[in-house]
PDB file of C-alpha atoms in Angstrom:
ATOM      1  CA  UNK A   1     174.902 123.883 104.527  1.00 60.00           C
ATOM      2  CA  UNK A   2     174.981 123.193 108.300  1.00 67.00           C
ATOM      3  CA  UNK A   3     175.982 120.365 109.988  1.00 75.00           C
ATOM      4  CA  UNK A   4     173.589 118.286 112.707  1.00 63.00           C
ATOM      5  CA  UNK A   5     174.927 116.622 115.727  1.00 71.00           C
ATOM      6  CA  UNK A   6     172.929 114.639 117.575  1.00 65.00           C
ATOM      7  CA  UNK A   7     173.630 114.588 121.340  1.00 72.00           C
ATOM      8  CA  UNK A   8     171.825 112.167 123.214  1.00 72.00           C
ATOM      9  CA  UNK A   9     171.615 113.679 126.299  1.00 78.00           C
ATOM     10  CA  UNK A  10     169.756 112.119 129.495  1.00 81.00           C
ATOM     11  CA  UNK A  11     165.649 112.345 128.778  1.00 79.00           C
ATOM     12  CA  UNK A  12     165.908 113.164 125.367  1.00 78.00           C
ATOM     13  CA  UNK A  13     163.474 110.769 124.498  1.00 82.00           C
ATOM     14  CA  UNK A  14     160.758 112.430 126.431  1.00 83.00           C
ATOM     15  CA  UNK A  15     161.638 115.941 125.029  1.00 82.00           C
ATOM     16  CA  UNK A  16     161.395 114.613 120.876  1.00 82.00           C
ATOM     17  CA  UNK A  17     158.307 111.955 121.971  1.00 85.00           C
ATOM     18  CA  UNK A  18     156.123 114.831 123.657  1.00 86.00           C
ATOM     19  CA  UNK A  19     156.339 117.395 121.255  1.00 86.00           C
ATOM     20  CA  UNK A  20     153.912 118.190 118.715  1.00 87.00           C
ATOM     21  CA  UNK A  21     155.123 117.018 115.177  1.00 90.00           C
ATOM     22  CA  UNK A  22     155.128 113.440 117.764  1.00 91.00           C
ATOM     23  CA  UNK A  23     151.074 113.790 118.679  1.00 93.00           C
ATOM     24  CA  UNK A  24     149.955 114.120 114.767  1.00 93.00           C
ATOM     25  CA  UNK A  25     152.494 111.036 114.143  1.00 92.00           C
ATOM     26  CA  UNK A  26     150.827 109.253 116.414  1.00 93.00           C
ATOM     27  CA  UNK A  27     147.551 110.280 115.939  1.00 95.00           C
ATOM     28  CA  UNK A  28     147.845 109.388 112.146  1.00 94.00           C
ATOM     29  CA  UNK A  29     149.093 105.708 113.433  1.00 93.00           C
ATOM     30  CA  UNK A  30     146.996 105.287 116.006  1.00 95.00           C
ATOM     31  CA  UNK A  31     143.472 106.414 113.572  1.00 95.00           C
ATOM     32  CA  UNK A  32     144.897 104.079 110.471  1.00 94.00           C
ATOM     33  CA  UNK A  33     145.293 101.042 113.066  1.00 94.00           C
ATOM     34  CA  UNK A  34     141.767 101.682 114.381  1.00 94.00           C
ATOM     35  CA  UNK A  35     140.449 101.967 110.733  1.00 94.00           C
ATOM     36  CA  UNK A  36     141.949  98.684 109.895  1.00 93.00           C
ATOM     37  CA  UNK A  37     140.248  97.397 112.783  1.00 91.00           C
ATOM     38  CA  UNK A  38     136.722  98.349 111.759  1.00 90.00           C
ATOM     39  CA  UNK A  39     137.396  97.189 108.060  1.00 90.00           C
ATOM     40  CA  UNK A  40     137.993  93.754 109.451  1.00 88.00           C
ATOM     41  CA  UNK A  41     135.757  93.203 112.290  1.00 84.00           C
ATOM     42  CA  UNK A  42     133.230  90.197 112.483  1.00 80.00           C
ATOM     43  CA  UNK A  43     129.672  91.107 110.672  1.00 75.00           C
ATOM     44  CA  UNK A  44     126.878  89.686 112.229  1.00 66.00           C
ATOM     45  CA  UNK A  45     124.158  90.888 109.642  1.00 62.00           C
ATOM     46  CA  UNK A  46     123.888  92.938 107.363  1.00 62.00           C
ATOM     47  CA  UNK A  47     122.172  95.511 109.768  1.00 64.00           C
ATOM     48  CA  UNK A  48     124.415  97.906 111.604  1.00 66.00           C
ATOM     49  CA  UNK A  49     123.161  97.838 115.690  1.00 75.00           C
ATOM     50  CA  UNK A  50     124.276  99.450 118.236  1.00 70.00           C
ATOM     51  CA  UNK A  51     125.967  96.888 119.966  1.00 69.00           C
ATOM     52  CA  UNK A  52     127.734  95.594 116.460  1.00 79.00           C
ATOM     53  CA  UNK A  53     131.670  95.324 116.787  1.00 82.00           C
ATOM     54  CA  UNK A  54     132.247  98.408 114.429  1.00 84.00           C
ATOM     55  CA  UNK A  55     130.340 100.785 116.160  1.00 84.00           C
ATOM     56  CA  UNK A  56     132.454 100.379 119.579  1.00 86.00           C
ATOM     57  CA  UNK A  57     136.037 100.449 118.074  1.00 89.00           C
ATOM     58  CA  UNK A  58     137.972 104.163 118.898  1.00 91.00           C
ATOM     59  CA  UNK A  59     141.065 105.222 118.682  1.00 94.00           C
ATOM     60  CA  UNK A  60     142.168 107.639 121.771  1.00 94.00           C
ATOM     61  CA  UNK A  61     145.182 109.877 122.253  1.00 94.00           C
ATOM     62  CA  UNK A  62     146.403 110.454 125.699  1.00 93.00           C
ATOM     63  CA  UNK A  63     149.869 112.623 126.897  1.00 90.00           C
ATOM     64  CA  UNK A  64     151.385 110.995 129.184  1.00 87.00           C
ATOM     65  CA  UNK A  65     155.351 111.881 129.640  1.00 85.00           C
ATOM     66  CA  UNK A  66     155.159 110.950 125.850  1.00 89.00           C
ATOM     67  CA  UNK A  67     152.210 110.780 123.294  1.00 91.00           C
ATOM     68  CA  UNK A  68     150.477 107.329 123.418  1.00 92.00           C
ATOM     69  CA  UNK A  69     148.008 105.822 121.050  1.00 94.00           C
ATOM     70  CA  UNK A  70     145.562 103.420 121.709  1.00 93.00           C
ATOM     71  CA  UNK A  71     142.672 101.164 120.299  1.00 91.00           C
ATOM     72  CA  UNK A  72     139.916 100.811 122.181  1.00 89.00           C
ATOM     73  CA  UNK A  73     137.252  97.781 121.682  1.00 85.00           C
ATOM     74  CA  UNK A  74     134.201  98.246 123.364  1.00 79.00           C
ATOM     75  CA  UNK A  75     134.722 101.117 125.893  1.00 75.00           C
ATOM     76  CA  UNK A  76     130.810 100.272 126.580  1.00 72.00           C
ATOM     77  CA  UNK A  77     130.304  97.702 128.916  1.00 70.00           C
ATOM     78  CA  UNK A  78     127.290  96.618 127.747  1.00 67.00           C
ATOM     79  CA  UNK A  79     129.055  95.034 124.830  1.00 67.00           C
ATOM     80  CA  UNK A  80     131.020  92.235 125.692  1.00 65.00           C
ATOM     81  CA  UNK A  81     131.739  90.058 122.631  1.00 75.00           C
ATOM     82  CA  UNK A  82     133.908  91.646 120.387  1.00 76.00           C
ATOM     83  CA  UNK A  83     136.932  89.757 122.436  1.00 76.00           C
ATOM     84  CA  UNK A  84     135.163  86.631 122.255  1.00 75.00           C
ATOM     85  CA  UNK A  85     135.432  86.859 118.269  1.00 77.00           C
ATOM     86  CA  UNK A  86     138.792  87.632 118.820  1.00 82.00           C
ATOM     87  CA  UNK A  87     140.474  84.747 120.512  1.00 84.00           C
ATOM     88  CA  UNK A  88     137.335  82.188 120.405  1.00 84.00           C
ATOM     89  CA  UNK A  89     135.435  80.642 122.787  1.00 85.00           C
ATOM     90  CA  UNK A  90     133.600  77.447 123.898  1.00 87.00           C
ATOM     91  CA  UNK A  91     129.618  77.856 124.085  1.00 87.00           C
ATOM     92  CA  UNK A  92     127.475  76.419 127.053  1.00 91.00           C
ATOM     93  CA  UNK A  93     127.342  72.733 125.248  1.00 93.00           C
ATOM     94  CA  UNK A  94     131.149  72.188 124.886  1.00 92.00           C
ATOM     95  CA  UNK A  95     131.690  73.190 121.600  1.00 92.00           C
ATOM     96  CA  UNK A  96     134.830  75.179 120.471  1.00 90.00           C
ATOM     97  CA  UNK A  97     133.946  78.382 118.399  1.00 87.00           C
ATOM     98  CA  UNK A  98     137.502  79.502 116.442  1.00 87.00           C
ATOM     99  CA  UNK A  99     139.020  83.036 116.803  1.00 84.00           C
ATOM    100  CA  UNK A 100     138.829  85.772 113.708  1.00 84.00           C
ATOM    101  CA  UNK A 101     141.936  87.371 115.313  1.00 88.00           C
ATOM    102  CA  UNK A 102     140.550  90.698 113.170  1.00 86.00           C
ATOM    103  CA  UNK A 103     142.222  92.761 115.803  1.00 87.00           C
ATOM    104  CA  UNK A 104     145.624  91.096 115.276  1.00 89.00           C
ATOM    105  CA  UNK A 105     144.866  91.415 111.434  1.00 90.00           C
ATOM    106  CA  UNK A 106     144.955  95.086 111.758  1.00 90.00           C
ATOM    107  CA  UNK A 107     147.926  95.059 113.906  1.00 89.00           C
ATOM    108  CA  UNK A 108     149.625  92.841 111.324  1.00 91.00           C
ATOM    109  CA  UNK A 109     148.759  94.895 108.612  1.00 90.00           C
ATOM    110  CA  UNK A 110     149.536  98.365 110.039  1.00 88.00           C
ATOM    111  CA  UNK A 111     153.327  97.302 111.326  1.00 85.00           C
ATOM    112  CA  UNK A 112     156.097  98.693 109.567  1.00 76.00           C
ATOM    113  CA  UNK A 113     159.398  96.777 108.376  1.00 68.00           C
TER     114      UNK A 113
END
């Protein structure tokens, strides 16, 4: 049986967070958040189009000193209205239209305690 020391030298954080078991961590994280986010995005009909909120939600992995994850809505910009369901809006005659706050669902549901 041999004993582990931990020595938390300067940087070490970089060296464990940019190493490869870290990537499929965070790739695993990143893809269950993003699949959360589909599951509960805003239908419109039952059609699926090309602008629909589903089709533009991806999950991207980047290295920068460290692995990072992110979810990205609507990398197209022809499709704008994915954060308008989000946080709500107010339409041309006034009227207050709620939020769905499906992206903070996912977030919500994917957090760990």
């Amino acid at each position: 049986m041999s004993k582990f020391t931990l020595q938390m030298t300067p940087g070490w954080e970089r060296e464990v967070l940019s190493a490869p078991q870290a990537q499929a961590i965070v790739e695993y994280h990143t893809a269950r958040i993003a699949e959360l986010a589909i599951k509960a995005a805003p239908k419109a009909s039952h059609r699926s189009n090309w602008n629909s909120i589903k089709r533009n939600i991806e999950a991207l992995i980047t290295l920068y000193d460290t692995w990072y994850g992110q979810v990205v809505v609507e990398f197209d910009h022809d499709v704008r209205h994915a954060m308008l369901q989000e946080r709500g809006y107010k339409d041309r005659k006034g009227r207050r239209h709620p939020g769905r706050y499906f992206l903070k669902e996912a977030l919500e549901r994917a957090r760990i305690e």
